[in-house]
Coordinates of C-alpha atoms (C1' of nucleotides) in Angstrom, one line a residue:
Chain A
X1 CA 30.4 81.8 31.7
X2 CA 30.8 79.7 34.8
X3 CA 34.3 79.1 36.3
X4 CA 35.4 77.3 39.4
X5 CA 38.9 76.6 40.7
X6 CA 40.2 74.4 43.5
X7 CA 43.5 75.6 44.9
X8 CA 44.2 72.2 46.4
X9 CA 43.9 69.6 43.7
X10 CA 47.5 69.8 42.5
X11 CA 46.6 71.2 39.1
X12 CA 48.0 74.8 38.8
X13 CA 45.2 77.3 39.0
X14 CA 46.1 79.1 35.8
X15 CA 45.8 75.7 34.1
X16 CA 42.3 75.1 35.5
X17 CA 41.3 78.6 34.4
X18 CA 42.7 78.1 30.9
X19 CA 41.0 74.7 30.5
X20 CA 37.7 76.0 31.6
X21 CA 37.8 78.8 29.2
X22 CA 38.6 76.3 26.5
X23 CA 35.6 74.2 27.6
X24 CA 33.4 77.2 27.5
X25 CA 34.5 77.9 24.0
X26 CA 34.1 74.3 22.9
X27 CA 30.6 74.1 24.4
X28 CA 29.5 77.5 22.9
X29 CA 29.1 79.2 26.2
X30 CA 31.7 81.7 24.9
X31 CA 31.1 82.9 21.4
X32 CA 33.7 84.0 18.8
X33 CA 34.3 87.7 19.0
X34 CA 33.0 87.9 22.5
X35 CA 35.2 89.2 25.3
X36 CA 36.4 87.0 28.1
X37 CA 35.9 88.5 31.6
X38 CA 38.6 91.0 32.4
X39 CA 41.7 89.9 34.3
X40 CA 40.7 91.9 37.4
X41 CA 37.1 90.8 37.3
X42 CA 37.9 87.1 36.9
X43 CA 40.5 87.4 39.7
X44 CA 37.9 88.9 42.0
X45 CA 35.4 86.3 41.1
X46 CA 37.7 83.5 41.8
X47 CA 39.4 85.1 44.8
X48 CA 42.7 84.6 43.1
X49 CA 45.7 86.9 42.3
X50 CA 45.2 88.8 39.1
X51 CA 48.6 87.6 37.9
X52 CA 47.4 84.1 38.0
X53 CA 44.5 84.9 35.7
X54 CA 46.8 86.9 33.5
X55 CA 49.0 83.9 33.1
X56 CA 46.1 81.7 32.1
X57 CA 45.0 84.3 29.5
X58 CA 48.6 84.6 28.3
X59 CA 48.7 80.9 27.7
X60 CA 45.4 81.1 25.8
X61 CA 46.8 83.8 23.6
X62 CA 49.8 81.6 22.9
X63 CA 47.4 78.8 21.9
X64 CA 45.6 81.1 19.6
X65 CA 42.3 81.0 21.5
X66 CA 42.4 84.6 22.7
X67 CA 43.4 87.8 20.9
X68 CA 44.3 91.0 22.7
X69 CA 42.5 94.1 21.7
X70 CA 44.6 97.0 23.0
X71 CA 43.1 98.8 26.0
X72 CA 39.9 96.9 25.5
X73 CA 40.2 93.3 26.6
X74 CA 40.7 89.9 25.2
X75 CA 38.4 88.4 22.6
X76 CA 37.8 84.9 21.4
X77 CA 39.5 84.3 18.1
X78 CA 37.7 82.9 15.0
X79 CA 39.7 79.6 15.1
X80 CA 39.1 79.2 18.8
X81 CA 36.2 76.9 18.5
X82 CA 38.0 74.5 16.2
X83 CA 41.1 74.5 18.4
X84 CA 39.2 73.8 21.5
X85 CA 37.0 71.0 20.1
X86 CA 40.0 69.4 18.6
X87 CA 41.9 69.6 21.8
X88 CA 39.1 68.1 23.8
X89 CA 38.8 65.1 21.4
X90 CA 42.6 64.6 21.6
X91 CA 42.4 64.5 25.3
X92 CA 39.6 61.9 25.3
X93 CA 41.4 59.8 22.7
X94 CA 44.7 60.0 24.6
X95 CA 43.1 58.8 27.9
X96 CA 41.3 56.0 26.2
X97 CA 44.4 54.9 24.4
X98 CA 46.6 54.8 27.5
X99 CA 43.9 53.0 29.5
X100 CA 43.4 50.4 26.8
X101 CA 47.2 50.0 26.2
X102 CA 47.7 49.6 29.9
X103 CA 45.1 46.8 29.9
X104 CA 46.6 45.0 27.0
X105 CA 50.1 45.2 28.6
X106 CA 48.5 43.7 31.8
X107 CA 47.3 40.7 29.7
X108 CA 43.7 41.6 29.1
X109 CA 42.3 40.8 25.6
X110 CA 40.0 43.1 23.6
X111 CA 36.8 41.5 24.9
X112 CA 37.8 41.9 28.5
X113 CA 38.5 45.5 27.8
X114 CA 35.1 45.9 26.1
X115 CA 33.5 44.5 29.2
X116 CA 35.4 47.1 31.4
X117 CA 34.2 49.9 29.0
X118 CA 30.6 48.7 29.3
X119 CA 30.8 48.6 33.1
X120 CA 32.0 52.1 33.2
X121 CA 29.4 53.3 30.6
X122 CA 26.6 51.8 32.8
X123 CA 28.0 53.5 35.9
X124 CA 28.1 56.8 34.1
X125 CA 24.5 56.4 32.8
X126 CA 23.4 55.5 36.3
X127 CA 25.2 58.5 37.8
X128 CA 23.7 60.8 35.2
X129 CA 20.1 59.9 35.9
X130 CA 20.7 59.9 39.7
X131 CA 23.5 62.3 40.4
Chain B
X1 CA 63.7 42.8 35.9
X2 CA 63.7 45.4 33.3
X3 CA 63.5 49.1 34.3
X4 CA 63.6 52.3 32.2
X5 CA 63.1 55.9 33.2
X6 CA 62.6 59.0 31.0
X7 CA 63.6 62.3 32.6
X8 CA 61.7 64.2 30.0
X9 CA 58.1 63.0 30.4
X10 CA 57.0 65.0 33.3
X11 CA 56.3 62.1 35.6
X12 CA 58.6 62.1 38.7
X13 CA 61.4 59.6 38.2
X14 CA 60.8 58.1 41.7
X15 CA 57.3 57.5 40.6
X16 CA 58.3 55.9 37.3
X17 CA 60.6 53.5 39.3
X18 CA 58.0 52.6 41.8
X19 CA 55.4 51.9 39.2
X20 CA 57.7 49.7 37.2
X21 CA 58.5 47.7 40.3
X22 CA 54.8 47.2 40.9
X23 CA 54.4 46.1 37.3
X24 CA 57.2 43.6 37.6
X25 CA 55.5 42.2 40.7
X26 CA 52.1 42.2 39.0
X27 CA 53.5 40.4 35.9
X28 CA 55.5 37.9 37.9
X29 CA 58.9 39.2 36.9
X30 CA 59.6 39.8 40.6
X31 CA 58.5 36.9 42.9
X32 CA 57.4 37.0 46.5
X33 CA 60.4 36.9 48.8
X34 CA 62.9 37.9 46.1
X35 CA 65.1 41.0 46.7
X36 CA 64.8 44.1 44.7
X37 CA 68.1 45.5 43.3
X38 CA 70.0 47.6 45.9
X39 CA 69.5 51.4 45.8
X40 CA 73.1 51.9 44.6
X41 CA 72.9 49.2 41.9
X42 CA 69.5 50.5 40.6
X43 CA 70.8 54.1 40.7
X44 CA 73.8 53.1 38.6
X45 CA 71.7 51.1 36.2
X46 CA 69.3 54.0 35.6
X47 CA 72.0 56.7 35.7
X48 CA 69.9 58.4 38.3
X49 CA 70.5 60.0 41.7
X50 CA 70.5 57.3 44.5
X51 CA 68.2 59.6 46.5
X52 CA 65.6 59.2 43.8
X53 CA 65.7 55.4 44.0
X54 CA 65.6 55.5 47.7
X55 CA 62.5 57.6 47.6
X56 CA 60.8 55.1 45.3
X57 CA 61.7 52.3 47.6
X58 CA 60.4 54.2 50.6
X59 CA 57.1 54.7 48.9
X60 CA 57.0 51.1 48.0
X61 CA 57.5 50.2 51.7
X62 CA 54.7 52.6 52.7
X63 CA 52.5 50.8 50.1
X64 CA 53.3 47.4 51.7
X65 CA 55.0 46.1 48.5
X66 CA 58.5 46.0 49.9
X67 CA 59.8 44.9 53.3
X68 CA 63.3 45.8 54.7
X69 CA 65.3 42.8 55.8
X70 CA 68.1 44.1 58.1
X71 CA 71.5 43.9 56.5
X72 CA 70.2 42.2 53.4
X73 CA 68.0 44.4 51.4
X74 CA 64.4 44.9 50.5
X75 CA 62.1 41.9 49.7
X76 CA 58.8 41.6 48.0
X77 CA 56.1 41.1 50.6
X78 CA 53.6 38.2 50.4
X79 CA 50.7 40.6 49.8
X80 CA 52.5 42.5 47.1
X81 CA 51.1 40.6 44.2
X82 CA 47.6 41.2 45.2
X83 CA 48.2 44.9 45.9
X84 CA 49.9 45.4 42.6
X85 CA 47.3 43.7 40.5
X86 CA 44.6 45.6 42.2
X87 CA 46.3 48.9 41.8
X88 CA 46.9 48.2 38.1
X89 CA 43.2 47.5 37.5
X90 CA 42.2 50.6 39.4
X91 CA 44.5 52.6 37.2
X92 CA 43.0 51.2 34.1
X93 CA 39.4 51.7 35.3
X94 CA 40.2 55.2 36.4
X95 CA 41.6 56.3 33.1
X96 CA 38.7 54.7 31.2
X97 CA 36.2 56.3 33.5
X98 CA 37.7 59.8 33.1
X99 CA 38.0 59.4 29.4
X100 CA 34.4 58.3 29.0
X101 CA 33.0 60.9 31.4
X102 CA 34.8 63.6 29.5
X103 CA 33.3 62.3 26.3
X104 CA 29.8 62.3 27.8
X105 CA 30.3 65.8 29.1
X106 CA 31.4 66.8 25.5
X107 CA 28.0 65.6 24.3
X108 CA 29.0 62.2 22.9
X109 CA 26.5 59.3 23.4
X110 CA 27.4 55.8 24.4
X111 CA 27.7 54.5 20.8
X112 CA 30.0 57.2 19.7
X113 CA 32.2 56.4 22.6
X114 CA 32.1 52.7 21.7
X115 CA 33.3 53.6 18.2
X116 CA 36.2 55.6 19.7
X117 CA 37.1 52.6 21.8
X118 CA 37.1 50.3 18.8
X119 CA 39.2 52.6 16.8
X120 CA 41.8 52.6 19.6
X121 CA 41.6 48.8 20.0
X122 CA 42.3 48.3 16.3
X123 CA 45.2 50.7 16.4
X124 CA 46.6 48.9 19.4
X125 CA 46.3 45.5 17.7
X126 CA 47.9 46.9 14.6
X127 CA 50.8 48.4 16.6
X128 CA 51.3 45.0 18.5
X129 CA 51.8 43.0 15.4
X130 CA 54.0 45.6 13.8
X131 CA 55.6 47.6 16.5
Chain C
X1 CA 77.6 82.3 27.0
X2 CA 77.4 86.1 27.1
X3 CA 74.2 87.9 27.9
X4 CA 73.4 91.6 28.3
X5 CA 70.1 93.3 28.9
X6 CA 69.1 96.9 28.8
X7 CA 66.1 97.7 31.0
X8 CA 65.3 101.0 29.2
X9 CA 65.1 100.1 25.6
X10 CA 61.4 99.3 25.5
X11 CA 61.9 95.6 24.7
X12 CA 60.7 93.5 27.6
X13 CA 63.7 92.0 29.6
X14 CA 62.4 88.5 29.3
X15 CA 62.3 88.8 25.6
X16 CA 65.8 90.1 25.4
X17 CA 67.0 87.2 27.4
X18 CA 65.0 84.7 25.2
X19 CA 66.4 86.2 22.1
X20 CA 69.9 86.1 23.3
X21 CA 69.6 82.5 24.3
X22 CA 68.3 81.7 20.8
X23 CA 71.2 83.6 19.2
X24 CA 73.7 81.7 21.4
X25 CA 72.1 78.5 20.2
X26 CA 72.1 79.6 16.5
X27 CA 75.7 80.6 16.7
X28 CA 76.9 77.5 18.4
X29 CA 77.8 79.2 21.7
X30 CA 75.3 76.9 23.4
X31 CA 75.5 73.2 22.3
X32 CA 72.6 70.7 22.2
X33 CA 72.3 68.9 25.5
X34 CA 74.1 71.6 27.3
X35 CA 72.4 73.3 30.3
X36 CA 71.5 76.9 30.2
X37 CA 72.6 78.9 33.3
X38 CA 70.2 78.3 36.2
X39 CA 67.4 80.8 36.7
X40 CA 69.0 82.1 39.9
X41 CA 72.4 82.4 38.5
X42 CA 71.3 84.2 35.3
X43 CA 69.2 86.5 37.5
X44 CA 72.2 87.3 39.6
X45 CA 74.4 87.9 36.6
X46 CA 72.0 90.3 34.9
X47 CA 70.8 91.9 38.2
X48 CA 67.3 91.0 37.4
X49 CA 64.5 89.4 39.2
X50 CA 64.5 85.5 39.0
X51 CA 60.9 85.5 37.9
X52 CA 61.9 87.5 34.8
X53 CA 64.5 85.0 33.8
X54 CA 62.0 82.2 34.6
X55 CA 59.6 83.7 32.2
X56 CA 62.1 83.9 29.5
X57 CA 63.0 80.2 30.0
X58 CA 59.3 79.3 30.1
X59 CA 58.8 80.9 26.7
X60 CA 61.8 79.1 25.4
X61 CA 60.3 75.8 26.5
X62 CA 57.1 76.7 24.8
X63 CA 59.1 77.4 21.6
X64 CA 60.8 73.9 21.9
X65 CA 64.2 75.3 22.5
X66 CA 64.6 74.3 26.1
X67 CA 63.6 71.1 27.8
X68 CA 63.3 70.9 31.6
X69 CA 65.1 68.1 33.4
X70 CA 63.5 67.7 36.8
X71 CA 65.5 69.0 39.6
X72 CA 68.5 69.4 37.4
X73 CA 68.0 72.4 35.1
X74 CA 67.1 73.2 31.5
X75 CA 68.8 71.7 28.6
X76 CA 69.0 72.7 24.9
X77 CA 66.8 70.4 22.8
X78 CA 68.0 68.6 19.7
X79 CA 65.8 70.6 17.4
X80 CA 66.8 73.9 19.0
X81 CA 69.6 74.7 16.5
X82 CA 67.3 74.3 13.5
X83 CA 64.6 76.3 15.2
X84 CA 66.8 79.2 16.1
X85 CA 68.6 79.4 12.7
X86 CA 65.3 79.3 10.9
X87 CA 63.8 82.0 13.2
X88 CA 66.8 84.2 12.6
X89 CA 66.6 83.9 8.9
X90 CA 62.9 84.6 9.0
X91 CA 63.6 87.7 11.0
X92 CA 66.1 89.0 8.4
X93 CA 63.9 88.2 5.5
X94 CA 60.9 89.9 7.2
X95 CA 62.8 93.1 7.8
X96 CA 64.2 93.2 4.3
X97 CA 60.8 92.5 2.8
X98 CA 59.1 95.3 4.8
X99 CA 61.9 97.8 4.0
X100 CA 61.8 97.1 0.4
X101 CA 58.0 97.1 0.2
X102 CA 58.0 100.4 2.0
X103 CA 60.4 101.7 -0.6
X104 CA 58.3 100.5 -3.5
X105 CA 55.2 102.0 -2.0
X106 CA 57.1 105.3 -1.7
X107 CA 57.7 105.3 -5.4
X108 CA 61.3 103.9 -5.6
X109 CA 62.1 101.4 -8.3
X110 CA 64.2 98.2 -7.9
X111 CA 67.5 100.0 -8.9
X112 CA 67.0 102.8 -6.4
X113 CA 66.5 100.2 -3.8
X114 CA 69.6 98.3 -4.8
X115 CA 71.5 101.5 -4.5
X116 CA 70.2 102.0 -1.0
X117 CA 71.3 98.4 -0.1
X118 CA 74.8 99.0 -1.5
X119 CA 75.1 102.1 0.6
X120 CA 74.2 100.3 3.7
X121 CA 76.4 97.3 2.9
X122 CA 79.4 99.7 2.4
X123 CA 78.7 101.4 5.7
X124 CA 78.5 98.1 7.4
X125 CA 81.8 97.0 5.9
X126 CA 83.4 100.2 7.0
X127 CA 82.0 99.9 10.5
X128 CA 83.3 96.3 10.7
X129 CA 86.9 97.1 10.0
X130 CA 86.8 100.2 12.1
X131 CA 84.2 99.8 14.8
Chain D
X1 CA 42.6 110.6 2.1
X2 CA 42.3 106.9 2.8
X3 CA 42.9 105.7 6.4
X4 CA 42.7 102.2 7.8
X5 CA 43.6 100.8 11.2
X6 CA 43.9 97.3 12.5
X7 CA 43.4 96.7 16.2
X8 CA 45.1 93.3 16.1
X9 CA 48.5 94.0 14.7
X10 CA 50.2 95.2 17.9
X11 CA 51.0 98.7 16.6
X12 CA 49.3 101.3 18.7
X13 CA 46.3 102.6 16.9
X14 CA 47.3 106.3 17.4
X15 CA 50.6 105.4 15.8
X16 CA 49.0 103.8 12.8
X17 CA 46.9 106.9 12.3
X18 CA 49.8 109.3 12.6
X19 CA 51.9 107.2 10.2
X20 CA 49.1 107.2 7.7
X21 CA 48.7 110.9 7.9
X22 CA 52.4 111.2 7.2
X23 CA 52.1 108.9 4.3
X24 CA 49.3 110.9 2.8
X25 CA 51.4 114.0 3.1
X26 CA 54.5 112.4 1.7
X27 CA 52.5 111.0 -1.3
X28 CA 50.7 114.3 -1.9
X29 CA 47.2 113.0 -0.9
X30 CA 47.2 115.8 1.7
X31 CA 48.4 119.2 0.5
X32 CA 50.1 121.9 2.5
X33 CA 47.5 124.2 4.1
X34 CA 44.7 121.6 3.7
X35 CA 42.9 120.6 6.9
X36 CA 43.0 117.1 8.3
X37 CA 39.6 115.5 9.2
X38 CA 38.3 116.6 12.6
X39 CA 39.0 114.4 15.6
X40 CA 35.3 113.4 15.8
X41 CA 34.9 112.7 12.1
X42 CA 38.1 110.6 11.9
X43 CA 37.1 108.7 15.0
X44 CA 33.7 108.0 13.5
X45 CA 35.2 106.9 10.2
X46 CA 37.7 104.5 11.9
X47 CA 35.3 103.3 14.6
X48 CA 37.8 104.3 17.2
X49 CA 37.9 106.2 20.5
X50 CA 38.2 109.9 19.9
X51 CA 41.0 110.1 22.5
X52 CA 43.0 107.9 20.2
X53 CA 42.7 110.2 17.2
X54 CA 43.4 113.2 19.4
X55 CA 46.6 111.5 20.6
X56 CA 47.7 110.9 17.0
X57 CA 47.0 114.5 16.1
X58 CA 48.9 115.7 19.2
X59 CA 51.9 113.7 18.1
X60 CA 51.7 115.1 14.7
X61 CA 51.7 118.6 16.1
X62 CA 54.8 117.8 18.2
X63 CA 56.4 116.5 14.9
X64 CA 55.7 119.8 13.2
X65 CA 53.3 118.2 10.7
X66 CA 50.1 119.7 11.9
X67 CA 49.4 123.2 13.1
X68 CA 46.3 124.1 15.1
X69 CA 44.2 127.0 13.6
X70 CA 42.0 128.4 16.3
X71 CA 38.3 127.5 15.8
X72 CA 39.0 125.9 12.4
X73 CA 41.0 122.7 12.8
X74 CA 44.4 121.4 12.1
X75 CA 46.2 122.2 8.9
X76 CA 49.2 120.7 7.2
X77 CA 52.3 122.8 7.9
X78 CA 54.5 124.1 5.0
X79 CA 57.5 122.0 6.2
X80 CA 55.3 118.9 6.5
X81 CA 56.1 117.4 3.1
X82 CA 59.8 117.6 3.6
X83 CA 59.5 116.1 7.1
X84 CA 57.4 113.2 6.0
X85 CA 59.5 112.3 3.0
X86 CA 62.6 112.4 5.1
X87 CA 61.1 110.3 7.8
X88 CA 59.9 107.7 5.3
X89 CA 63.4 107.5 3.8
X90 CA 64.9 107.2 7.3
X91 CA 62.5 104.4 8.1
X92 CA 63.4 102.5 5.0
X93 CA 67.1 102.9 5.6
X94 CA 66.8 101.9 9.2
X95 CA 65.0 98.7 8.4
X96 CA 67.4 97.8 5.7
X97 CA 70.4 98.5 7.9
X98 CA 69.1 96.4 10.7
X99 CA 68.2 93.5 8.4
X100 CA 71.7 93.6 6.7
X101 CA 73.5 94.0 10.0
X102 CA 71.6 91.0 11.4
X103 CA 72.6 89.0 8.4
X104 CA 76.3 89.9 8.7
X105 CA 76.2 89.1 12.4
X106 CA 74.7 85.7 11.5
X107 CA 77.7 85.0 9.3
X108 CA 76.3 85.9 5.8
X109 CA 78.6 87.7 3.4
X110 CA 77.6 90.7 1.2
X111 CA 76.8 88.4 -1.9
X112 CA 74.5 86.2 0.2
X113 CA 72.6 89.3 1.4
X114 CA 72.3 90.6 -2.2
X115 CA 70.8 87.3 -3.2
X116 CA 68.3 87.7 -0.4
X117 CA 67.5 91.2 -1.5
X118 CA 67.0 90.0 -5.1
X119 CA 64.7 87.2 -3.9
X120 CA 62.5 89.7 -2.0
X121 CA 62.5 92.1 -4.9
X122 CA 61.2 89.5 -7.3
X123 CA 58.5 88.4 -4.9
X124 CA 57.5 92.1 -4.5
X125 CA 57.4 92.5 -8.3
X126 CA 55.3 89.4 -8.6
X127 CA 52.9 90.5 -5.9
X128 CA 52.4 93.9 -7.6
X129 CA 51.4 92.5 -10.9
X130 CA 49.2 89.9 -9.3
X131 CA 48.1 91.1 -5.9
Chain E
dG1 C1' 70.7 72.5 44.5
dT2 C1' 67.0 72.9 40.5
dG3 C1' 62.5 74.9 38.3
dG4 C1' 57.3 75.9 39.2
dT5 C1' 53.5 78.3 41.4
dC6 C1' 51.3 81.9 43.7
dT7 C1' 50.8 86.3 46.1
dA8 C1' 51.2 91.3 46.6
dG9 C1' 51.9 95.4 44.9
dA10 C1' 54.0 99.0 41.8
dC11 C1' 54.3 101.1 37.3
dC12 C1' 53.4 101.7 32.3
dA13 C1' 51.0 102.0 27.7
dC14 C1' 46.7 102.1 25.5
dG15 C1' 41.8 103.5 24.6
Chain F
dG1 C1' 38.9 101.1 32.3
dT2 C1' 42.1 97.4 29.9
dG3 C1' 46.3 94.1 29.6
dG4 C1' 51.6 93.9 30.2
dT5 C1' 55.9 94.1 32.8
dC6 C1' 58.7 93.8 36.7
dT7 C1' 59.9 93.2 41.6
dA8 C1' 60.0 90.9 46.0
dG9 C1' 59.4 87.1 48.6
dA10 C1' 57.0 82.7 50.1
dC11 C1' 56.2 77.8 49.4
dC12 C1' 56.5 73.4 47.0
dA13 C1' 58.2 69.2 44.4
dC14 C1' 62.1 67.0 42.6
dC15 C1' 66.9 65.3 42.4

DNA sequence: GTGGTCTAGACCACG
DNA sequence: GTGGTCTAGACCACC
């Protein structure tokens, strides 16, 4: 699994780690039952304090994504995939909703918003073929 | 002008205030040359620490939206309307973009995203006629 | 509110703190909307590291018992009372259930278990009048 | 003798093993003088680290339940039955006591607690006929 | 003043 | 080896 953190983007490091673990689960890069990299290893990889990784993993346990196996490590729970996919969709929906609501409140009608969406979709498509 | 802050939503209060001043300018509720309520009055109205209002106003000055008039108060600058409209559009675009990009990354294609957009638009429309 | 921790009883300190906050809420010693003692004050009172108190308070936020008010402190949420009472009843039920199940499995019948319960109730009553 | 461990329930595995040995003794499944399965066999059966089984057996020796017989294995001591029965009753009593004390402290009177006990007893009875 | 994040390093229980 | 707890102390954003 690939992880990357940026200490200067304002988002807490432990949150970046937790989010990326969830992404890896949602995308299948981490399979149910598999072990997540150990706290110490992940900390070394990211050049981050082990406590920071531990906090991310602790939050993931609270979310039901990770399960501790005593003395062995942390494994992906069976429900993890569902949880992570659901959370990701909620995130997308939430951002869309707030953007569109903002537009309505600013006086745009549905067609103007659709136009905005199409503009962004084209830009995305362009960026993907020519990154 | 109508202002409202919520201490529980995670967004800094000074930012909520600044944003709402900008909204009022963008929507015409605050006209060029008009004065914004004094720090003390605004703080009283919102039941908020005056320092917090002062910080919001300071940021608005830095953004070129407010201009201090000695002994009188803070007035809306001539370029404020343009700035606020532009910023608002940028905000909407930004949220749309990040939502759509997230969806793409999660494997959705353009049509699936359009469907999501339509769902949210209908919900918005419904919420507006029956809030 | 009265709090006491014992660093040597095996239960993590942050958990002892969180539990006692919940008890105080359940018993009415802490009222909805009231602020919990600040991290630093509580840490001083208990002669414990502030991080430890912070962790307890963080867990209480995750449980929906505390709500952060930026720059001001942590307040008891409206749902806190219900949550804490419910949790306490669940705790009692759970212990009773496991004790009784254990007894059944060890071959005791319902009447033998009732006798045990009555013995413990008398001892409790005696201890309460003459602690 | 039947043994089963669960790595996910928070109770140390060596403790689960020790407890189940004691249960087997208390219930007569293991007789005085009989040998307990070897560390290696037990470890294989449970798919567990041999060190873990060794630790369980070590604790059982410290408790006077097992006695090492040079070159042969570990046998159930004569006083084991008594010890295990006693311990089991203590466990039941302790849980009952703490549950009832908790209830008293939460303001319940003896009759309310008796009602709780009856509820749990009925549930247990129901679960036993239709597990 | 408040809480939140991060680091560094010690100690422990478990396997 | 694993994760969990706790301490100490620094720095930051917010009010």
